[in-house]
PDB file of C-alpha atoms in Angstrom:
ATOM      1  CA  UNK A 892      75.277  82.781  87.346  1.00 71.00           C
ATOM      2  CA  UNK A 893      77.415  84.678  89.805  1.00 77.00           C
ATOM      3  CA  UNK A 894      77.416  88.299  90.852  1.00 87.00           C
ATOM      4  CA  UNK A 895      78.705  90.557  93.561  1.00 92.00           C
ATOM      5  CA  UNK A 896      77.387  93.862  94.843  1.00 94.00           C
ATOM      6  CA  UNK A 897      79.174  96.665  96.624  1.00 95.00           C
ATOM      7  CA  UNK A 898      76.383  98.989  97.722  1.00 95.00           C
ATOM      8  CA  UNK A 899      78.585 101.947  98.643  1.00 95.00           C
ATOM      9  CA  UNK A 900      80.421 104.037  96.068  1.00 94.00           C
ATOM     10  CA  UNK A 901      82.450 105.733  98.783  1.00 96.00           C
ATOM     11  CA  UNK A 902      83.188 105.205 102.464  1.00 97.00           C
ATOM     12  CA  UNK A 903      84.651 107.988 104.590  1.00 97.00           C
ATOM     13  CA  UNK A 904      86.379 107.192 107.878  1.00 97.00           C
ATOM     14  CA  UNK A 905      88.514 109.162 110.303  1.00 98.00           C
ATOM     15  CA  UNK A 906      91.979 107.817 110.965  1.00 97.00           C
ATOM     16  CA  UNK A 907      92.013 105.469 113.949  1.00 97.00           C
ATOM     17  CA  UNK A 908      88.344 104.548 113.620  1.00 98.00           C
ATOM     18  CA  UNK A 909      87.163 101.119 112.500  1.00 97.00           C
ATOM     19  CA  UNK A 910      86.171 100.724 108.876  1.00 97.00           C
ATOM     20  CA  UNK A 911      83.774  98.442 107.034  1.00 97.00           C
ATOM     21  CA  UNK A 912      83.415  98.041 103.283  1.00 98.00           C
ATOM     22  CA  UNK A 913      80.346  96.040 102.345  1.00 98.00           C
ATOM     23  CA  UNK A 914      79.989  93.219  99.842  1.00 98.00           C
ATOM     24  CA  UNK A 915      77.182  90.799  99.076  1.00 97.00           C
ATOM     25  CA  UNK A 916      77.274  87.984  96.559  1.00 95.00           C
ATOM     26  CA  UNK A 917      75.139  85.581  94.606  1.00 91.00           C
ATOM     27  CA  UNK A 918      76.323  82.217  93.299  1.00 88.00           C
ATOM     28  CA  UNK A 919      74.689  78.937  92.414  1.00 85.00           C
ATOM     29  CA  UNK A 920      77.367  76.775  94.023  1.00 84.00           C
ATOM     30  CA  UNK A 921      79.794  77.426  96.840  1.00 85.00           C
ATOM     31  CA  UNK A 922      81.376  80.888  96.774  1.00 89.00           C
ATOM     32  CA  UNK A 923      85.038  81.655  96.575  1.00 90.00           C
ATOM     33  CA  UNK A 924      85.314  85.266  97.778  1.00 94.00           C
ATOM     34  CA  UNK A 925      88.137  87.749  97.423  1.00 94.00           C
ATOM     35  CA  UNK A 926      89.047  91.305  98.324  1.00 96.00           C
ATOM     36  CA  UNK A 927      91.511  93.336  96.281  1.00 94.00           C
ATOM     37  CA  UNK A 928      92.782  96.894  96.703  1.00 94.00           C
ATOM     38  CA  UNK A 929      93.760  99.248  93.887  1.00 91.00           C
ATOM     39  CA  UNK A 930      95.843 102.373  94.281  1.00 88.00           C
ATOM     40  CA  UNK A 931      95.670 105.095  91.587  1.00 81.00           C
ATOM     41  CA  UNK A 932      96.966 103.980  88.182  1.00 73.00           C
ATOM     42  CA  UNK A 933      98.030 100.645  89.595  1.00 77.00           C
ATOM     43  CA  UNK A 934      96.916  97.050  89.260  1.00 79.00           C
ATOM     44  CA  UNK A 935      95.068  95.153  91.945  1.00 87.00           C
ATOM     45  CA  UNK A 936      96.696  93.845  95.085  1.00 90.00           C
ATOM     46  CA  UNK A 937      95.337  90.722  96.746  1.00 89.00           C
ATOM     47  CA  UNK A 938      94.152  91.312 100.325  1.00 94.00           C
ATOM     48  CA  UNK A 939      92.399  88.148 101.420  1.00 93.00           C
ATOM     49  CA  UNK A 940      90.131  85.328 100.379  1.00 92.00           C
ATOM     50  CA  UNK A 941      87.560  82.905 101.683  1.00 93.00           C
ATOM     51  CA  UNK A 942      87.468  79.428 100.192  1.00 89.00           C
ATOM     52  CA  UNK A 943      86.418  77.229 103.080  1.00 85.00           C
ATOM     53  CA  UNK A 944      86.962  76.912 106.822  1.00 87.00           C
ATOM     54  CA  UNK A 945      86.728  79.676 109.400  1.00 90.00           C
ATOM     55  CA  UNK A 946      84.248  82.392 108.542  1.00 92.00           C
ATOM     56  CA  UNK A 947      86.622  85.107 109.769  1.00 95.00           C
ATOM     57  CA  UNK A 948      89.489  85.546 107.366  1.00 95.00           C
ATOM     58  CA  UNK A 949      92.546  87.629 108.132  1.00 95.00           C
ATOM     59  CA  UNK A 950      94.556  89.185 105.365  1.00 93.00           C
ATOM     60  CA  UNK A 951      97.217  91.710 104.508  1.00 90.00           C
ATOM     61  CA  UNK A 952      97.734  95.111 106.150  1.00 92.00           C
ATOM     62  CA  UNK A 953      95.508  94.287 109.134  1.00 95.00           C
ATOM     63  CA  UNK A 954      92.373  93.728 107.082  1.00 97.00           C
ATOM     64  CA  UNK A 955      89.899  90.960 107.785  1.00 97.00           C
ATOM     65  CA  UNK A 956      86.579  89.845 106.372  1.00 97.00           C
ATOM     66  CA  UNK A 957      83.738  87.757 107.674  1.00 95.00           C
ATOM     67  CA  UNK A 958      81.915  85.264 105.513  1.00 96.00           C
ATOM     68  CA  UNK A 959      78.223  85.159 106.390  1.00 96.00           C
ATOM     69  CA  UNK A 960      76.405  82.474 104.451  1.00 94.00           C
ATOM     70  CA  UNK A 961      72.920  83.327 105.670  1.00 94.00           C
ATOM     71  CA  UNK A 962      73.295  86.959 104.653  1.00 95.00           C
ATOM     72  CA  UNK A 963      75.418  86.122 101.590  1.00 95.00           C
ATOM     73  CA  UNK A 964      77.883  88.791 102.670  1.00 97.00           C
ATOM     74  CA  UNK A 965      81.648  89.164 102.859  1.00 98.00           C
ATOM     75  CA  UNK A 966      82.286  92.571 104.413  1.00 98.00           C
ATOM     76  CA  UNK A 967      85.833  93.882 104.672  1.00 98.00           C
ATOM     77  CA  UNK A 968      86.867  95.300 108.034  1.00 98.00           C
ATOM     78  CA  UNK A 969      89.785  96.880 109.817  1.00 97.00           C
ATOM     79  CA  UNK A 970      89.819  97.835 113.511  1.00 97.00           C
ATOM     80  CA  UNK A 971      91.806 101.044 113.077  1.00 97.00           C
ATOM     81  CA  UNK A 972      92.007 102.848 109.740  1.00 97.00           C
ATOM     82  CA  UNK A 973      95.138 104.515 108.400  1.00 97.00           C
ATOM     83  CA  UNK A 974      95.316 107.401 105.936  1.00 96.00           C
ATOM     84  CA  UNK A 975      97.372 105.103 103.715  1.00 94.00           C
ATOM     85  CA  UNK A 976      94.394 102.735 103.480  1.00 96.00           C
ATOM     86  CA  UNK A 977      92.692 105.251 101.188  1.00 96.00           C
ATOM     87  CA  UNK A 978      92.209 103.436  97.898  1.00 95.00           C
ATOM     88  CA  UNK A 979      89.675 101.628  95.736  1.00 94.00           C
ATOM     89  CA  UNK A 980      88.505  98.283  97.095  1.00 96.00           C
ATOM     90  CA  UNK A 981      87.046  95.506  94.990  1.00 95.00           C
ATOM     91  CA  UNK A 982      85.126  92.467  96.142  1.00 96.00           C
ATOM     92  CA  UNK A 983      85.145  89.502  93.774  1.00 94.00           C
ATOM     93  CA  UNK A 984      83.439  86.138  93.656  1.00 92.00           C
ATOM     94  CA  UNK A 985      83.928  82.880  91.850  1.00 86.00           C
ATOM     95  CA  UNK A 986      81.500  80.014  91.839  1.00 76.00           C
ATOM     96  CA  UNK A 987      83.113  76.711  92.811  1.00 69.00           C
ATOM     97  CA  UNK A 988      81.222  75.118  89.931  1.00 68.00           C
ATOM     98  CA  UNK A 989      82.587  77.500  87.310  1.00 66.00           C
ATOM     99  CA  UNK A 990      86.029  78.236  85.944  1.00 68.00           C
ATOM    100  CA  UNK A 991      88.652  80.439  87.486  1.00 71.00           C
ATOM    101  CA  UNK A 992      87.297  83.735  86.172  1.00 78.00           C
ATOM    102  CA  UNK A 993      86.346  86.280  88.820  1.00 86.00           C
ATOM    103  CA  UNK A 994      83.292  88.498  88.833  1.00 88.00           C
ATOM    104  CA  UNK A 995      84.105  91.887  90.352  1.00 91.00           C
ATOM    105  CA  UNK A 996      81.946  94.360  92.180  1.00 92.00           C
ATOM    106  CA  UNK A 997      81.961  97.962  90.981  1.00 91.00           C
ATOM    107  CA  UNK A 998      84.388  98.988  93.678  1.00 93.00           C
ATOM    108  CA  UNK A 999      84.193 101.155  96.797  1.00 96.00           C
ATOM    109  CA  UNK A1000      86.395 104.167  97.244  1.00 95.00           C
ATOM    110  CA  UNK A1001      87.704 104.405 100.799  1.00 97.00           C
ATOM    111  CA  UNK A1002      88.827 107.783 102.091  1.00 97.00           C
ATOM    112  CA  UNK A1003      90.527 107.931 105.464  1.00 97.00           C
ATOM    113  CA  UNK A1004      90.958 111.446 106.778  1.00 97.00           C
ATOM    114  CA  UNK A1005      93.587 112.521 109.337  1.00 95.00           C
TER     115      UNK A1005
ATOM    116  CA  UNK B 103     106.211  85.855  95.686  1.00 64.00           C
ATOM    117  CA  UNK B 104     103.409  85.716  93.092  1.00 77.00           C
ATOM    118  CA  UNK B 105     104.554  88.723  91.091  1.00 87.00           C
ATOM    119  CA  UNK B 106     103.013  89.566  87.742  1.00 92.00           C
ATOM    120  CA  UNK B 107     104.508  92.170  85.437  1.00 94.00           C
ATOM    121  CA  UNK B 108     103.113  93.957  82.417  1.00 95.00           C
ATOM    122  CA  UNK B 109     104.931  95.734  79.638  1.00 96.00           C
ATOM    123  CA  UNK B 110     104.614  98.446  78.626  1.00 96.00           C
ATOM    124  CA  UNK B 111     103.104 100.321  81.539  1.00 94.00           C
ATOM    125  CA  UNK B 112     101.690 102.911  79.189  1.00 95.00           C
ATOM    126  CA  UNK B 113     101.550 103.392  75.444  1.00 96.00           C
ATOM    127  CA  UNK B 114     100.343 106.072  73.078  1.00 96.00           C
ATOM    128  CA  UNK B 115      99.693 105.075  69.498  1.00 95.00           C
ATOM    129  CA  UNK B 116      98.074 106.380  66.335  1.00 96.00           C
ATOM    130  CA  UNK B 117      94.693 105.161  65.210  1.00 96.00           C
ATOM    131  CA  UNK B 118      94.989 102.134  62.932  1.00 96.00           C
ATOM    132  CA  UNK B 119      98.166 100.743  64.437  1.00 96.00           C
ATOM    133  CA  UNK B 120      98.504  97.587  66.509  1.00 97.00           C
ATOM    134  CA  UNK B 121      99.738  97.435  70.069  1.00 97.00           C
ATOM    135  CA  UNK B 122     101.094  94.411  71.905  1.00 97.00           C
ATOM    136  CA  UNK B 123     100.930  94.141  75.700  1.00 97.00           C
ATOM    137  CA  UNK B 124     102.906  91.487  77.552  1.00 97.00           C
ATOM    138  CA  UNK B 125     101.940  89.839  80.816  1.00 96.00           C
ATOM    139  CA  UNK B 126     104.508  87.758  82.658  1.00 95.00           C
ATOM    140  CA  UNK B 127     104.378  85.735  85.852  1.00 92.00           C
ATOM    141  CA  UNK B 128     107.836  86.318  87.304  1.00 92.00           C
ATOM    142  CA  UNK B 129     108.130  83.741  90.050  1.00 88.00           C
ATOM    143  CA  UNK B 130     105.518  81.123  89.279  1.00 88.00           C
ATOM    144  CA  UNK B 131     104.086  79.193  86.388  1.00 88.00           C
ATOM    145  CA  UNK B 132     100.598  80.191  85.380  1.00 87.00           C
ATOM    146  CA  UNK B 133      98.264  77.697  83.807  1.00 82.00           C
ATOM    147  CA  UNK B 134      95.660  80.354  83.266  1.00 87.00           C
ATOM    148  CA  UNK B 135      95.939  84.056  82.595  1.00 92.00           C
ATOM    149  CA  UNK B 136      93.144  86.569  82.378  1.00 92.00           C
ATOM    150  CA  UNK B 137      92.822  89.880  80.578  1.00 95.00           C
ATOM    151  CA  UNK B 138      90.645  92.644  81.969  1.00 94.00           C
ATOM    152  CA  UNK B 139      89.725  96.102  80.822  1.00 94.00           C
ATOM    153  CA  UNK B 140      88.976  98.930  83.221  1.00 89.00           C
ATOM    154  CA  UNK B 141      87.364 102.239  82.338  1.00 83.00           C
ATOM    155  CA  UNK B 142      87.869 105.274  84.588  1.00 79.00           C
ATOM    156  CA  UNK B 143      86.192 104.888  87.953  1.00 75.00           C
ATOM    157  CA  UNK B 144      84.655 101.587  86.922  1.00 79.00           C
ATOM    158  CA  UNK B 145      85.167  97.957  87.760  1.00 84.00           C
ATOM    159  CA  UNK B 146      87.215  95.420  85.881  1.00 87.00           C
ATOM    160  CA  UNK B 147      85.538  93.757  82.947  1.00 90.00           C
ATOM    161  CA  UNK B 148      86.851  90.342  81.990  1.00 90.00           C
ATOM    162  CA  UNK B 149      87.797  90.227  78.332  1.00 93.00           C
ATOM    163  CA  UNK B 150      89.190  86.736  77.943  1.00 93.00           C
ATOM    164  CA  UNK B 151      90.693  83.741  79.664  1.00 90.00           C
ATOM    165  CA  UNK B 152      93.768  82.149  78.194  1.00 89.00           C
ATOM    166  CA  UNK B 153      95.220  78.749  78.967  1.00 84.00           C
ATOM    167  CA  UNK B 154      98.746  77.838  78.022  1.00 81.00           C
ATOM    168  CA  UNK B 155      98.900  76.115  74.673  1.00 80.00           C
ATOM    169  CA  UNK B 156      95.250  76.550  73.750  1.00 82.00           C
ATOM    170  CA  UNK B 157      92.973  79.179  72.270  1.00 86.00           C
ATOM    171  CA  UNK B 158      91.664  81.916  74.509  1.00 90.00           C
ATOM    172  CA  UNK B 159      88.060  81.993  75.628  1.00 90.00           C
ATOM    173  CA  UNK B 160      86.516  85.386  74.999  1.00 93.00           C
ATOM    174  CA  UNK B 161      83.681  86.957  76.924  1.00 90.00           C
ATOM    175  CA  UNK B 162      80.515  87.897  75.136  1.00 89.00           C
ATOM    176  CA  UNK B 163      80.900  91.114  73.210  1.00 90.00           C
ATOM    177  CA  UNK B 164      84.700  90.977  72.989  1.00 93.00           C
ATOM    178  CA  UNK B 165      85.962  90.700  69.409  1.00 93.00           C
ATOM    179  CA  UNK B 166      88.552  87.953  69.199  1.00 91.00           C
ATOM    180  CA  UNK B 167      89.932  89.312  65.931  1.00 94.00           C
ATOM    181  CA  UNK B 168      90.323  92.716  67.523  1.00 95.00           C
ATOM    182  CA  UNK B 169      91.964  91.564  70.711  1.00 96.00           C
ATOM    183  CA  UNK B 170      94.399  88.772  69.873  1.00 95.00           C
ATOM    184  CA  UNK B 171      95.598  86.739  72.834  1.00 94.00           C
ATOM    185  CA  UNK B 172      98.521  84.363  72.798  1.00 90.00           C
ATOM    186  CA  UNK B 173      99.582  82.244  75.767  1.00 88.00           C
ATOM    187  CA  UNK B 174     102.715  80.636  74.422  1.00 82.00           C
ATOM    188  CA  UNK B 175     104.300  79.602  77.682  1.00 89.00           C
ATOM    189  CA  UNK B 176     103.472  79.099  81.345  1.00 89.00           C
ATOM    190  CA  UNK B 177     104.905  82.509  82.183  1.00 92.00           C
ATOM    191  CA  UNK B 178     103.863  84.714  79.276  1.00 93.00           C
ATOM    192  CA  UNK B 179     100.620  85.863  77.723  1.00 94.00           C
ATOM    193  CA  UNK B 180     100.259  88.651  75.187  1.00 95.00           C
ATOM    194  CA  UNK B 181      97.318  90.819  74.209  1.00 96.00           C
ATOM    195  CA  UNK B 182      97.493  92.543  70.834  1.00 97.00           C
ATOM    196  CA  UNK B 183      95.028  95.300  70.112  1.00 97.00           C
ATOM    197  CA  UNK B 184      94.789  95.294  66.324  1.00 96.00           C
ATOM    198  CA  UNK B 185      93.923  98.362  64.278  1.00 96.00           C
ATOM    199  CA  UNK B 186      93.457 100.381  67.420  1.00 96.00           C
ATOM    200  CA  UNK B 187      90.879 103.155  67.556  1.00 95.00           C
ATOM    201  CA  UNK B 188      90.317 105.891  70.134  1.00 95.00           C
ATOM    202  CA  UNK B 189      87.509 103.878  71.747  1.00 94.00           C
ATOM    203  CA  UNK B 190      90.089 101.194  72.574  1.00 95.00           C
ATOM    204  CA  UNK B 191      91.793 103.629  74.908  1.00 95.00           C
ATOM    205  CA  UNK B 192      91.607 102.090  78.358  1.00 94.00           C
ATOM    206  CA  UNK B 193      93.497 100.526  81.240  1.00 93.00           C
ATOM    207  CA  UNK B 194      94.281  96.888  80.488  1.00 95.00           C
ATOM    208  CA  UNK B 195      95.115  94.588  83.385  1.00 93.00           C
ATOM    209  CA  UNK B 196      96.211  90.983  83.304  1.00 94.00           C
ATOM    210  CA  UNK B 197      96.149  88.408  86.055  1.00 93.00           C
ATOM    211  CA  UNK B 198      97.543  84.936  86.488  1.00 91.00           C
ATOM    212  CA  UNK B 199      96.600  81.877  88.502  1.00 86.00           C
ATOM    213  CA  UNK B 200      99.456  79.672  89.706  1.00 82.00           C
ATOM    214  CA  UNK B 201      99.851  76.243  88.200  1.00 73.00           C
ATOM    215  CA  UNK B 202     100.393  74.758  91.612  1.00 64.00           C
ATOM    216  CA  UNK B 203      99.423  75.728  95.101  1.00 55.00           C
ATOM    217  CA  UNK B 204      97.020  78.650  95.355  1.00 54.00           C
ATOM    218  CA  UNK B 205      95.318  78.052  92.018  1.00 58.00           C
ATOM    219  CA  UNK B 206      92.124  79.754  93.127  1.00 67.00           C
ATOM    220  CA  UNK B 207      93.876  83.084  93.658  1.00 80.00           C
ATOM    221  CA  UNK B 208      94.549  85.488  90.822  1.00 85.00           C
ATOM    222  CA  UNK B 209      97.562  87.772  91.007  1.00 89.00           C
ATOM    223  CA  UNK B 210      97.338  90.965  89.031  1.00 91.00           C
ATOM    224  CA  UNK B 211      99.801  92.902  86.973  1.00 93.00           C
ATOM    225  CA  UNK B 212     100.245  96.658  87.401  1.00 91.00           C
ATOM    226  CA  UNK B 213      98.222  97.417  84.282  1.00 92.00           C
ATOM    227  CA  UNK B 214      98.907  99.041  80.927  1.00 94.00           C
ATOM    228  CA  UNK B 215      97.335 102.338  80.019  1.00 94.00           C
ATOM    229  CA  UNK B 216      96.615 102.625  76.306  1.00 96.00           C
ATOM    230  CA  UNK B 217      95.827 105.917  74.616  1.00 96.00           C
ATOM    231  CA  UNK B 218      94.901 105.821  70.953  1.00 96.00           C
ATOM    232  CA  UNK B 219      95.045 109.161  69.173  1.00 95.00           C
TER     233      UNK B 219
END
């Protein structure tokens, strides 16, 4: 079985400050981890993924995430938030032993204020 | 690259009618396409996985006779909501995994908002 948890419904950050959106996962095999962003009434846009290799993954729009196996976490980070980063962020996981279907977290709403 | 389109972007229909939603991978061939449903302020729920040329695999609780999925080519999958009812109103999103290259990554369409009156 595989699952992913996003413990925060909403994260509020002032523009220019660093942001973190949390994600923890549970899989039986090796995890394939993803972050997607969704703007209102739109589909999901791929931000970054971890499959193997370096634990620090860099993605689109200045976002990065760190894979921590011991803590089973894959938190999304950005050094300096922009107002335009305000959106809904989804963490997703796939077990390397399963098919290609993703299991999504419930989403975290990020609000960046000027 | 890796663009997925959906048509229509929104549709309003009367209860009892059927609605077809198309999902196309525009610049890559997709071995596998996925259909998700999203309720307001909630996460995506996987409905079914479709592989080109074979029957779709439906998630538990999803009626296969209600939600007909056809994956006739490597660039097109369709979802038909048959005899739609108001409770079928939702945001339907498809995704596609490339046949070659980054197979582990899913690329999502912009979604189709369905309102059944």
